[in-house]
Structures are given as C-alpha cells and as structure tokens.
Coordinates of C-alpha atoms in Angstrom, one line a residue:
X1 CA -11.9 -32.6 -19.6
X2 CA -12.8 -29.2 -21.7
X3 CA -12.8 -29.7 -25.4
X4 CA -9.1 -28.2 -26.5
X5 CA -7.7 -28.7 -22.8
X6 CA -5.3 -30.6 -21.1
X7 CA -6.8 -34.3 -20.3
X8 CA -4.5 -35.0 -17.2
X9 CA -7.3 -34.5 -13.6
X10 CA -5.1 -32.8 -11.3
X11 CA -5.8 -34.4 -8.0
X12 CA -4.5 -31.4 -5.7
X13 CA -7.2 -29.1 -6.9
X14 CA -9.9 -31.4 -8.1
X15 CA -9.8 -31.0 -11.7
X16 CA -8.7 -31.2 -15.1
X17 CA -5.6 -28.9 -16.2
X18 CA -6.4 -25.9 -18.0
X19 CA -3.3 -25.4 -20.6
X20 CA -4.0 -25.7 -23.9
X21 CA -2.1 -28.6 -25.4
X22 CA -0.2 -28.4 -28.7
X23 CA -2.0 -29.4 -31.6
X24 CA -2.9 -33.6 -32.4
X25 CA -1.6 -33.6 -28.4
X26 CA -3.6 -34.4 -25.3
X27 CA -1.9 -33.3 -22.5
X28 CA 0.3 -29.9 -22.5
X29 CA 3.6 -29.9 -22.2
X30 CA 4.0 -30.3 -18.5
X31 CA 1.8 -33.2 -18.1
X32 CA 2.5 -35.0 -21.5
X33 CA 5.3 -37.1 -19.7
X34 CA 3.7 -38.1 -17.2
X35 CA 1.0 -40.2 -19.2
X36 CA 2.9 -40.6 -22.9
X37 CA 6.0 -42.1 -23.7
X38 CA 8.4 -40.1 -24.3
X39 CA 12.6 -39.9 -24.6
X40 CA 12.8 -36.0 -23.6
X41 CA 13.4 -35.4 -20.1
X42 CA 11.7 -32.4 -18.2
X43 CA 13.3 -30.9 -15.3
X44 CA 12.6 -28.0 -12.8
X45 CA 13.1 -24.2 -14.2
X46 CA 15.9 -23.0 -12.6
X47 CA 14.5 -19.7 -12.4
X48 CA 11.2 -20.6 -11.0
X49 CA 10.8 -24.9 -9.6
X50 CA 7.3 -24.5 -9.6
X51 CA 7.1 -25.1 -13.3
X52 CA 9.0 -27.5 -15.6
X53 CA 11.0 -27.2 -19.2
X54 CA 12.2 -30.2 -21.4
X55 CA 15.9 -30.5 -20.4
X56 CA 17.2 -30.1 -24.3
X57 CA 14.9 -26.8 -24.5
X58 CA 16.4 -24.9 -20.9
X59 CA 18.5 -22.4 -23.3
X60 CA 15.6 -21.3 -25.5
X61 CA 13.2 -21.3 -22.4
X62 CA 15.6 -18.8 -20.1
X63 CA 15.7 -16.2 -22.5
X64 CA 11.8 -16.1 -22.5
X65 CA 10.6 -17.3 -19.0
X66 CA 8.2 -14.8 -17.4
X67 CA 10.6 -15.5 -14.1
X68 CA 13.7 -14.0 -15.8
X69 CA 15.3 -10.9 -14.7
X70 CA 14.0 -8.0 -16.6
X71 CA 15.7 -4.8 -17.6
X72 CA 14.9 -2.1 -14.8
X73 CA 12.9 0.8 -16.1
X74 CA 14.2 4.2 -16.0
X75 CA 12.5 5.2 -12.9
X76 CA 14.5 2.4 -10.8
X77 CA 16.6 3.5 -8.6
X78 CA 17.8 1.4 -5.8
X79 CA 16.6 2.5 -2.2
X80 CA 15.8 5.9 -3.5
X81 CA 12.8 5.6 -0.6
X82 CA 14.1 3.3 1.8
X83 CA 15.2 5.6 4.4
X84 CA 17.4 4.3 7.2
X85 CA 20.9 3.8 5.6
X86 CA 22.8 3.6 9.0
X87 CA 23.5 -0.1 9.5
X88 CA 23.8 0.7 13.3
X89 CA 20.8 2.0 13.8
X90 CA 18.6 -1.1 12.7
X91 CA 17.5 -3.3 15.5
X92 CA 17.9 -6.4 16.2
X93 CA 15.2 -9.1 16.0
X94 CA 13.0 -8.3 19.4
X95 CA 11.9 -11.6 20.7
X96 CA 7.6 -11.8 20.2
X97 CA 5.1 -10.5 22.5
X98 CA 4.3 -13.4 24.2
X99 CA 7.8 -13.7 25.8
X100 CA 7.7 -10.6 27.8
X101 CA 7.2 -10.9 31.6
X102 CA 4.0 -9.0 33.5
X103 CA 6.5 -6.2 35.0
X104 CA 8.2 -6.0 30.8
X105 CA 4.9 -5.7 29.1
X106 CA 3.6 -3.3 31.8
X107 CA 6.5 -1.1 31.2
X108 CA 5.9 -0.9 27.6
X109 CA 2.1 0.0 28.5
X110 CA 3.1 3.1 30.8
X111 CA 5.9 4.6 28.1
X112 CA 3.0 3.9 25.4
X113 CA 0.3 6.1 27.7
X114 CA 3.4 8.4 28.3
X115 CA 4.4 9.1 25.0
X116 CA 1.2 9.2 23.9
X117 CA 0.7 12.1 26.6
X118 CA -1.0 15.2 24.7
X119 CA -2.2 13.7 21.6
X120 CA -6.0 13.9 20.1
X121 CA -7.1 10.5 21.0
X122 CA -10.4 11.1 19.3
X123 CA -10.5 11.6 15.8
X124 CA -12.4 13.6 13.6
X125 CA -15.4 11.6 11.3
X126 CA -15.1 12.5 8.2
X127 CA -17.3 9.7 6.4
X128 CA -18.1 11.8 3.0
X129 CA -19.2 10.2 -0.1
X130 CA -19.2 11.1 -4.1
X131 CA -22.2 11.4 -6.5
X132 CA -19.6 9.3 -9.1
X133 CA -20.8 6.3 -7.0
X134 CA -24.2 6.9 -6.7
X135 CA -25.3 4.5 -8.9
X136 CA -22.7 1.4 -7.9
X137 CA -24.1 2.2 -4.5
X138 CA -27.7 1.5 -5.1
X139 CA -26.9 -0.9 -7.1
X140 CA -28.8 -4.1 -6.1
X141 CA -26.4 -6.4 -8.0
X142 CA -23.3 -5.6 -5.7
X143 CA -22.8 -7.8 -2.7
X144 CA -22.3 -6.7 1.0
X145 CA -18.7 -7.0 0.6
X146 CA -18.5 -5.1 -2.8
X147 CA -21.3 -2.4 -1.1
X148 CA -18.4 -1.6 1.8
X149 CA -15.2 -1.5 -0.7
X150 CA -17.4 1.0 -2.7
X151 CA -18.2 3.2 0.6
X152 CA -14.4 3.7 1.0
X153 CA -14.0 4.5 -2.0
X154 CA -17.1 7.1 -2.3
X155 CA -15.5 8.8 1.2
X156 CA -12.1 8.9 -0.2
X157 CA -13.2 10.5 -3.1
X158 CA -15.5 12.7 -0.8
X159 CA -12.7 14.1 1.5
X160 CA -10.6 14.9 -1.7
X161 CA -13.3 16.8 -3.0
X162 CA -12.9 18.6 0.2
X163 CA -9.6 19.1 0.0
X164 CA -10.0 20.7 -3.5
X165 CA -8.1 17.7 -5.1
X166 CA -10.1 16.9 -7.6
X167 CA -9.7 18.8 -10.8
X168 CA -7.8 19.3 -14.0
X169 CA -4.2 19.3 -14.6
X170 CA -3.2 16.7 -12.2
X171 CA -1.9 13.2 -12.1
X172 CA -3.0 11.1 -9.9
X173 CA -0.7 8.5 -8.3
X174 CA -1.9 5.7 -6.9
X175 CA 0.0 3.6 -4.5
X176 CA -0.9 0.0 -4.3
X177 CA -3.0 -0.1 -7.2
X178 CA -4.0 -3.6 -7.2
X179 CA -7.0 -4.2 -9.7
X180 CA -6.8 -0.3 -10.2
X181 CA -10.4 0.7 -8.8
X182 CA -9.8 3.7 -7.0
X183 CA -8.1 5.4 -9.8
X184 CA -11.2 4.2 -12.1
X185 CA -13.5 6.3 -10.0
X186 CA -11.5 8.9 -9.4
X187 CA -11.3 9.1 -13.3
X188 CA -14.9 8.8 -13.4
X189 CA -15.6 11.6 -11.5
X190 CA -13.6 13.7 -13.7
X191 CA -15.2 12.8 -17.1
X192 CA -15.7 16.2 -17.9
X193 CA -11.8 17.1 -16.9
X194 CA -8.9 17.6 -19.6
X195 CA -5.2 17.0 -19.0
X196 CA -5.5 14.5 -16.3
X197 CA -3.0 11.0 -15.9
X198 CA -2.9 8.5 -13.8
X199 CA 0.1 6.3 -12.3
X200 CA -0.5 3.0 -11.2
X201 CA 2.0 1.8 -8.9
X202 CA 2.3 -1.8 -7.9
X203 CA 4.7 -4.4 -7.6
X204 CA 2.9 -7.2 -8.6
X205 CA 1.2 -8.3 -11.5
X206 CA -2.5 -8.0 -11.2
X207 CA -4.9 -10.1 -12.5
X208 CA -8.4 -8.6 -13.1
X209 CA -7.6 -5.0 -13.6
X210 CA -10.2 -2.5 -14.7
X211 CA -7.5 -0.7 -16.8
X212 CA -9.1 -1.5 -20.3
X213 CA -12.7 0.8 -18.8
X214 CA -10.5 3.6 -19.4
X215 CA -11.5 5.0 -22.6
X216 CA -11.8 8.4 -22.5
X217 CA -9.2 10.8 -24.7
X218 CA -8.9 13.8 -21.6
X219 CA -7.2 11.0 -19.3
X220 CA -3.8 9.0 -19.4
X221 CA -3.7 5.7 -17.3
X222 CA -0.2 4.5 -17.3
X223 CA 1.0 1.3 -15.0
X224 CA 4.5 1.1 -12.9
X225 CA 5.4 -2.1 -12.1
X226 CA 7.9 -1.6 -9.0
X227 CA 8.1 -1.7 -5.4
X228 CA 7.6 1.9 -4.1
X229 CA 10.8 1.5 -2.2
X230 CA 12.7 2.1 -5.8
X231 CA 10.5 4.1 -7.6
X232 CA 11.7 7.7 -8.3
X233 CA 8.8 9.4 -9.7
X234 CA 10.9 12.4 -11.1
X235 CA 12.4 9.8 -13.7
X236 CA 8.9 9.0 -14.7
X237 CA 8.4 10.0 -18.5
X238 CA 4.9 11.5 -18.7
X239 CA 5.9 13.1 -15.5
X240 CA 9.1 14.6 -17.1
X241 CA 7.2 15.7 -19.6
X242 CA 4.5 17.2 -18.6
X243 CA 5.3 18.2 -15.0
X244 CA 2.0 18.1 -13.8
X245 CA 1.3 18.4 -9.8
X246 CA 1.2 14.8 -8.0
X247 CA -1.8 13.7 -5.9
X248 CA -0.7 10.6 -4.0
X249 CA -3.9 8.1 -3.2
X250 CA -3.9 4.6 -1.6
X251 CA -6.7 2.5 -0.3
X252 CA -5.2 0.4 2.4
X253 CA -2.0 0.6 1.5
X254 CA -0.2 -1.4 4.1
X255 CA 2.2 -1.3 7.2
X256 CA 5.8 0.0 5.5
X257 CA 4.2 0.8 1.9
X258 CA 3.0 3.9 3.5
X259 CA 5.9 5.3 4.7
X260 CA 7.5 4.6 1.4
X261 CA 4.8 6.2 0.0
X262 CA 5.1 9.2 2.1
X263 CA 8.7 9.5 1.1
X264 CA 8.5 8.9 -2.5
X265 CA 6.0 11.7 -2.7
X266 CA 7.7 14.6 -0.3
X267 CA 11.6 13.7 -0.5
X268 CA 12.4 12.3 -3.6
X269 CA 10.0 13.7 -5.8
X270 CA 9.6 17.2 -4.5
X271 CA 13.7 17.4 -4.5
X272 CA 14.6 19.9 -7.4
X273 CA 16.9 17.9 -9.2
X274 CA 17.1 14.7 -11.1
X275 CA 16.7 12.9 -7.8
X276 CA 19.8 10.8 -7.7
X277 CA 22.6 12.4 -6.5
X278 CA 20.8 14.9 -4.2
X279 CA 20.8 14.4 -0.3
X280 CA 17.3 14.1 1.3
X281 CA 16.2 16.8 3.4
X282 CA 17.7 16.9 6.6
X283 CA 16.1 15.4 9.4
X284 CA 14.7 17.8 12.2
X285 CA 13.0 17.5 15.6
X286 CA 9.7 19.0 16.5
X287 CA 11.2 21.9 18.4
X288 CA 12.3 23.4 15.1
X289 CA 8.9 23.5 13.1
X290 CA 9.1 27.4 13.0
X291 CA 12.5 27.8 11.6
X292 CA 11.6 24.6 9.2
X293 CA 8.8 26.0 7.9
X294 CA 10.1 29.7 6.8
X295 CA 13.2 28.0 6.1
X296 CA 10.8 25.2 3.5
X297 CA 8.8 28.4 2.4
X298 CA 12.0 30.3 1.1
X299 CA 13.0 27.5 -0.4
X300 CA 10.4 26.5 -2.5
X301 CA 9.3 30.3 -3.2
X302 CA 13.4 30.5 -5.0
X303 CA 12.8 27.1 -6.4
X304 CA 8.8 26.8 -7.4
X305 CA 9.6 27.7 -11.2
X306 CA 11.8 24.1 -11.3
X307 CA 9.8 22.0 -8.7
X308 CA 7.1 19.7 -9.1
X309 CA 5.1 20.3 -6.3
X310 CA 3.0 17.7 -4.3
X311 CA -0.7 19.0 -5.0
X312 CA -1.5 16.3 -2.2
X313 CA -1.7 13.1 -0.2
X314 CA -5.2 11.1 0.4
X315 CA -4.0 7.1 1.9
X316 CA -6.4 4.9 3.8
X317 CA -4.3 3.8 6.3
X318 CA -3.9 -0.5 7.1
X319 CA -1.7 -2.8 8.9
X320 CA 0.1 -0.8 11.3
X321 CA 1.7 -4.4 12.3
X322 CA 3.6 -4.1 9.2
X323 CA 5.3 -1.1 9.8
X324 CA 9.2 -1.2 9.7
X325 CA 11.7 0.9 12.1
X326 CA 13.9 1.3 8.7
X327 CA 11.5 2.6 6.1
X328 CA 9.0 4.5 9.3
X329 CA 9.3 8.6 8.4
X330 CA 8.5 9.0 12.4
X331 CA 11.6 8.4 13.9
X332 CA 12.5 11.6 15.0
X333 CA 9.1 11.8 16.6
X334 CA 9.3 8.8 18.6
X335 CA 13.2 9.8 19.6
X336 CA 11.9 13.3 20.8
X337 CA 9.5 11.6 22.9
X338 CA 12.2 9.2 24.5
X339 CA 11.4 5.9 22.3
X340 CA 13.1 3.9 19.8
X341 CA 13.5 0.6 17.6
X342 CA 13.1 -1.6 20.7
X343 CA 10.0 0.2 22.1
X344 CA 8.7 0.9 18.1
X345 CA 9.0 -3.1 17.3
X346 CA 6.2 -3.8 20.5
X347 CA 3.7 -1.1 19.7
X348 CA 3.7 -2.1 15.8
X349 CA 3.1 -5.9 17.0
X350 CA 0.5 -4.6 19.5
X351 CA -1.1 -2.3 17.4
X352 CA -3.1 -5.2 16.1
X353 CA -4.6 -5.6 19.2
X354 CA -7.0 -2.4 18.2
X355 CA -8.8 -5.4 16.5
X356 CA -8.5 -8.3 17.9
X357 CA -10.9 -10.4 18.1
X358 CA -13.2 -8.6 16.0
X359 CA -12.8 -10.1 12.9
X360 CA -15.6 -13.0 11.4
X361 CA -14.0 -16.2 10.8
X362 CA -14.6 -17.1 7.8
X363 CA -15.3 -14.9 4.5
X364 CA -18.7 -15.3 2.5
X365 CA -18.1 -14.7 -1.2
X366 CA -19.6 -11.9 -2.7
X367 CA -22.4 -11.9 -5.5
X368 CA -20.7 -9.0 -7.5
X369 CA -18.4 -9.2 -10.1
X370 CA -15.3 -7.8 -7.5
X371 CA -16.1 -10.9 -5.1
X372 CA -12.2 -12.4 -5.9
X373 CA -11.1 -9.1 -5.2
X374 CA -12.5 -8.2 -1.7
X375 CA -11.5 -11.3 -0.9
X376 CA -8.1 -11.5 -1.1
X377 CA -8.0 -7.9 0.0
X378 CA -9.9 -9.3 3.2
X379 CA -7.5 -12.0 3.4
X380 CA -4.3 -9.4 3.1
X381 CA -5.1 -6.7 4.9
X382 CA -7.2 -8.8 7.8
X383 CA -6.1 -11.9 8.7
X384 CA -1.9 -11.7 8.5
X385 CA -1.3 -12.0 12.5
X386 CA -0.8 -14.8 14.4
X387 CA -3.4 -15.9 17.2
X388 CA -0.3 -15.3 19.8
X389 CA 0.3 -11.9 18.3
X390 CA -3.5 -10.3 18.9
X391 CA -3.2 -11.7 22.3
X392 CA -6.2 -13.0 22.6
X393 CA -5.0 -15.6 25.0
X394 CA -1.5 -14.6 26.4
X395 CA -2.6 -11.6 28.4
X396 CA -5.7 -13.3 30.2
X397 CA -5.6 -12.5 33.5
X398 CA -3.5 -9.3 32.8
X399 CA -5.2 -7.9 30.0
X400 CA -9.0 -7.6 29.6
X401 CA -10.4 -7.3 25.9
X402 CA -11.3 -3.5 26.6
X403 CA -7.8 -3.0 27.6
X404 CA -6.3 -4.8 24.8
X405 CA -8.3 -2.6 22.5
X406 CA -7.3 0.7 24.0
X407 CA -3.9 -0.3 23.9
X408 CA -3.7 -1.1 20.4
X409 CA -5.5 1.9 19.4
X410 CA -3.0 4.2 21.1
X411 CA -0.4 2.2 19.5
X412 CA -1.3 2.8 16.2
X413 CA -2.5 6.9 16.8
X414 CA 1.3 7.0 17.8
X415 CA 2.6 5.3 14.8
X416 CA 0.3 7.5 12.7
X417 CA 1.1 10.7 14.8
X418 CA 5.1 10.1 13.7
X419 CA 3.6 10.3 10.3
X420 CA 1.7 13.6 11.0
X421 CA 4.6 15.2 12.1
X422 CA 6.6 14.4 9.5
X423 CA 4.4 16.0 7.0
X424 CA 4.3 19.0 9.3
X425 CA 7.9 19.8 9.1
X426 CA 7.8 19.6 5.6
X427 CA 5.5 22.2 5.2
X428 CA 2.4 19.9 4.8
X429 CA -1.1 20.5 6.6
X430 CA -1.6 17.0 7.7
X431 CA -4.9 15.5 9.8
X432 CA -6.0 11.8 10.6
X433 CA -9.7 11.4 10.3
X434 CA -12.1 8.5 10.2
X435 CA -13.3 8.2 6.8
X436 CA -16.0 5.4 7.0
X437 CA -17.5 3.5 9.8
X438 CA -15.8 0.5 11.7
X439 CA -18.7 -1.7 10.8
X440 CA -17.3 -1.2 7.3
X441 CA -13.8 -1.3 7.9
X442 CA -11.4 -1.9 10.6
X443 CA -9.3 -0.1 9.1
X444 CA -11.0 3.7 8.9
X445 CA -8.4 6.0 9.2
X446 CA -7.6 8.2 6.1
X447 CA -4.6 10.1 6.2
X448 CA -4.2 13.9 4.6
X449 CA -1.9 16.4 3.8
X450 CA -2.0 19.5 1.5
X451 CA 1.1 22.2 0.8
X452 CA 0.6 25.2 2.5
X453 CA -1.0 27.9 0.3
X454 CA 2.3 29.0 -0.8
X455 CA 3.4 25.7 -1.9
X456 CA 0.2 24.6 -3.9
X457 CA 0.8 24.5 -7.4
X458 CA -1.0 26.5 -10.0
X459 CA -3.4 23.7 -12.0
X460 CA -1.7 23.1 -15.7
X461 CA -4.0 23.4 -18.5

C-alpha cells in the first residue's frame, strides 16, 4: 500500500484503496470493519448504497453527504425547456427495429425518401480552422486522438470567426461543457478582448476541468451545474446583470441536449420577460414563414431596448439516436410533411445506421494529457447502440451496407432539417455544414444560426 493510504487490496480493481485513513488508523473508514474489531456497525447510505456510514453517525452524515438534495439555484425552473406538455401527444414505447416485418420497414424507407423529397442532401464543407490552435496542432506531444478533438475544435472556432462571432461584449454559453475545452480556446482566442463571460453548462460534475487556466482579468468563467432542460438563462445573475448578447456553443452535444439547447437559447431566453410566467412562442407551420418573420421583426424592433438577443448558435451536432419526440423543436416540420412520433421513433433508431459498422473496436489510449477525456467522449458519443440497433445483421439480405448507410444519413438530415426550420421561423439564418472530415469524426455536422440583421445585437462595451 501507499504510505498514508488505506491498507485493505481491493480485489475488484486490483489494488490497494486510495482513502486516506484517520490518523494512528490503517484502513479508512469503510474498510476498517472489515479487518479490525470493532462494535460500530456500518450500513448502506440511504441516499447513495454504493457507499457506507457507521449506523450511530447516519444523522450527522445526511446533512453533509455529497448525494443529498441540494437547494435549486435561482436559474431552476422546472421544464422551462422541455417542450411537449400535452400528455396525449407522447408516444407510446415503439417496439425495436428488429421486430418490424420486410413490407413494415420498407414502408418506413419510402415515407423517409418521401419526406425527405426536396431537401439538400449534400452539404456544404466548411472544415475552417483558428490560428489560437496553431501551436496545440503541431504540437508533437498530443496524440492522434487529442490531434482530432483539437481539429474540431480549431473549425468550430473557424466557422464562428466566419460568422462574426467572435468578439467583445459577449458571453459565451456553452452547452455540455464537460472538462470545459472549447470555451478555453474560445477564450484564448480572445486574449486581447474586454468584457467577455463564459457559462458553463453541465449537469454533471466534471472531473479534470481546465477551468483553473483561466486567468486573465477581461474574461468571466462561471459554471451551471443543471440539466439544460431546467435552466432559464434569463435568471442567470451575471446575465441579469450585465445583459450581454448570448452565443450558444456545444461540441457534440447529444441526441435531446440539442434540442433543449435550441430552446433554452431562442424561447426562453429571448422571451422579454422574467421567463416564468410567459407562454412560448406559438408554434407555426412552414407555410407561414413570411407572415412569421415580419410579424418576429416587429416584435423585436418594439421590444429590442428590453431583450437579450441571441448573438448566435454554433453546436456540433451527435447522437441523432438520442433524440426525443418530447423535447425535438421539429415537430411541426415532420407534421407538415405527414410524419409523427411513430415514424420519428424509427428514423432516430435508424439514424445510427449512417455509421454503422464504421467504428474501430477497441480505443487506443492517447499519449497527451486529454487521453481520459477523448476516451470517454469516444465511449459516449460512439459506442451507445446496440449491435441489433445498427443493423448490421438483422437486414442481411434486405439491406446492403451502402443502403444502410444512405438510409441513416437521410434519417438524420431530416432530424436536422426540423431543426433548421425551426430556427427559420424564428427569425434565425440557419445552415448545416460539415465542419471537419469523417476520418476525424463521425459526427461532422455543425449546426448555425445568426439573427437576421435586424435582430443582431449591438456589441456592449
């Protein structure tokens, strides 16, 4: 064992504990009964089972235990981004891919092609980079793995550059912060910028963040700690106070967290009001974009002295299989092109099939200091489908690989189209484009949206 460890080998994992005993002790607290005598009984938490508390110490222990229920913050509010509220509406649990007969799935495949009827089926490239990761790039210490996670991020930085994004007076919100690394560079390539802040939104808590390499007096890094489903950004203090212009960013931000996203940023946040009590904007259908978008216009023209405008929306799109009928902003799109939950549930599940197949088995570790990072992200964001689900064996015979692929592709263009046109009726100028090459990521679809130049906001400085 370490000197000042735990001495009790934990067989499961092939070494000794790591807690720190209590002074004159050899084993910590959880382990101590198992190998010293003693008259004090421990027993499961109550609030978590996977760790243990001496029975005659469960009072003093609730009030402190990390698993307790904490106070919400102030920017909690239940649902606020949920989106489906009709009970009604919700579908039922589809049965899985697999079941479906020849004639069933082949049905699905020709209102798929027919929806998809119309749409730009080939994207624009837009693989940009960012002279802020220059020198990370050709660095010779970062590993392959490290090397593609900092392409990404270069192009994401890239296309906001592009979009005229990056500059002072803004905070930058980033959804699904993990470790925090695309804010870092975003903050690094605005080192010579004043009055910028940074939100951190994620639900978890993250071990090996790069928070503490922020420094610098000109920026604000601030982290949320809430599931984007419930956070209302216009209860945010620095936001209250300052009222700077949001730019929303995500690097694989998955499935439903998107969507969420999406409606954080343009319904509750951009609503004029303390968020709470106000109806969201009503829901229209793609016939009415002219009327919506004067109508938008003259709203926010009567309104722009009390709104806080979205500056913009950057999101690196992942794990269409994810996606959820009750949070998806698209539903109006897929109604007005004759789908619904039943037909949405299929073409999430097959959307995976756009990479089936072409993932590597196994993950090498990288040699850079992010190596525990890409990992899990590659294990997250790359390998959480079932075998049955990517039908790499259920369709043979019906299905070639090619065909697979095409399908699943279309299936998550449409899924990303409902998105597009949501955007649109909101007075957004929205685009899909691929941001870095395949052999980098399978996921290499950034989306983007900007107000129309009547709705951007003037930069505070």
């Amino acid at each position: 064992p370490v000197p000042g460890r735990c001495a009790y080998f934990v067989a499961r994992k092939k070494r000794f504990c790591k807690m720190i005993p209590a002074p004159g002790r050899r084993f910590c607290g959880e382990h101590g009964q198992q190998e010293e005598e003693s008259d004090r009984k421990r027993i499961p938490c109550p609030l978590d089972p996977k760790h243990t508390v001496y029975e005659d110490q469960l009072q003093k222990h609730l009030k402190k235990c990390n698993s307790r229920e904490k106070p919400k913050p102030v920017y909690f509010v239940q649902d606020i981004n949920a989106g489906l509220k009709d009970v009604a509406e919700i579908p039922e649990k589809q049965v899985p891919i697999s079941s479906l007969s020849k004639e069933e799935l082949e049905n699905l495949i020709i209102k798929l092609k027919k929806a998809s009827n119309g749409l730009e089926l080939r994207l624009e490239e837009q693989i940009l980079s960012h002279q802020a990761l220059q020198e990370a790039l050709n660095d010779p210490k970062n590993g392959e793995s490290a090397f593609k996670h900092l392409k990404q991020q270069a192009s994401i930085l890239g296309n906001m550059e592009k979009l005229h994004l990056l500059g002072p007076g803004r905070c930058f919100v980033e959804f699904g912060a993990g470790r925090g690394k695309l804010s870092h560079w975003v903050d690094v390539a605005l080192q010579n910028v004043d009055n910028v802040q940074f939100l951190l939104v994620e639900r978890a808590t993250t071990r090996f963040k790069v928070d503490g390499k922020h420094k610098r007096r000109n920026s604000i890094f601030e982290r949320l700690q809430v599931d984007i489903q419930h956070l209302c950004l216009n209860k945010v203090p620095i936001l209250e106070k300052k009222k700077l212009p949001v730019v929303g960013i995500g690097k694989h931000l998955c499935g439903a967290a998107t969507d969420l996203a999406l409606r954080c940023l343009v319904e509750s946040y951009t609503t004029c009001s303390d968020g709470e009590n106000e109806e969201p904007a009503p829901k229209r259908s793609r016939n009415d974009k002219t009327e919506v978008a004067s109508n938008d216009s003259a709203d926010n023209e009567s309104n722009k002295d009390d709104c806080k405008p979205v500056a913009g929306i950057v999101i690196a799109l992942c794990c269409h299989h994810k996606c959820d009928w009750t949070h998806y902003v698209g539903r109006e799109f897929f109604k007005s092109v004759g789908l619904g939950p039943v037909e949405f549930h299929y073409f999430q599940r097959m959307s995976s099939w756009a990479t089936c197949g072409m993932r590597e088995t196994t993950t090498k570790a990288s040699t850079s200091e992010e190596s525990e990072d890409q990992t899990n992200d590659t294990e997250e964001h790359e390998q959480t489908f079932s075998k049955t689900e990517s039908g790499s064996d259920t369709f043979q015979g019906i299905l070639t690989f090619e065909e697979r692929k095409e399908i699943g592709c279309l299936c998550k263009l449409l899924i990303d189209h409902g998105r597009i046109e949501y955007l649109q009726q909101r007075g957004y100028k929205a685009a899909l484009q691929y941001y870095t090459e395949s052999a980098v990521s399978l996921e290499n679809v950034l989306l983007t949206a900007v107000p129309s130049p009547s709705l951007i906001p003037e930069p505070t400085t």
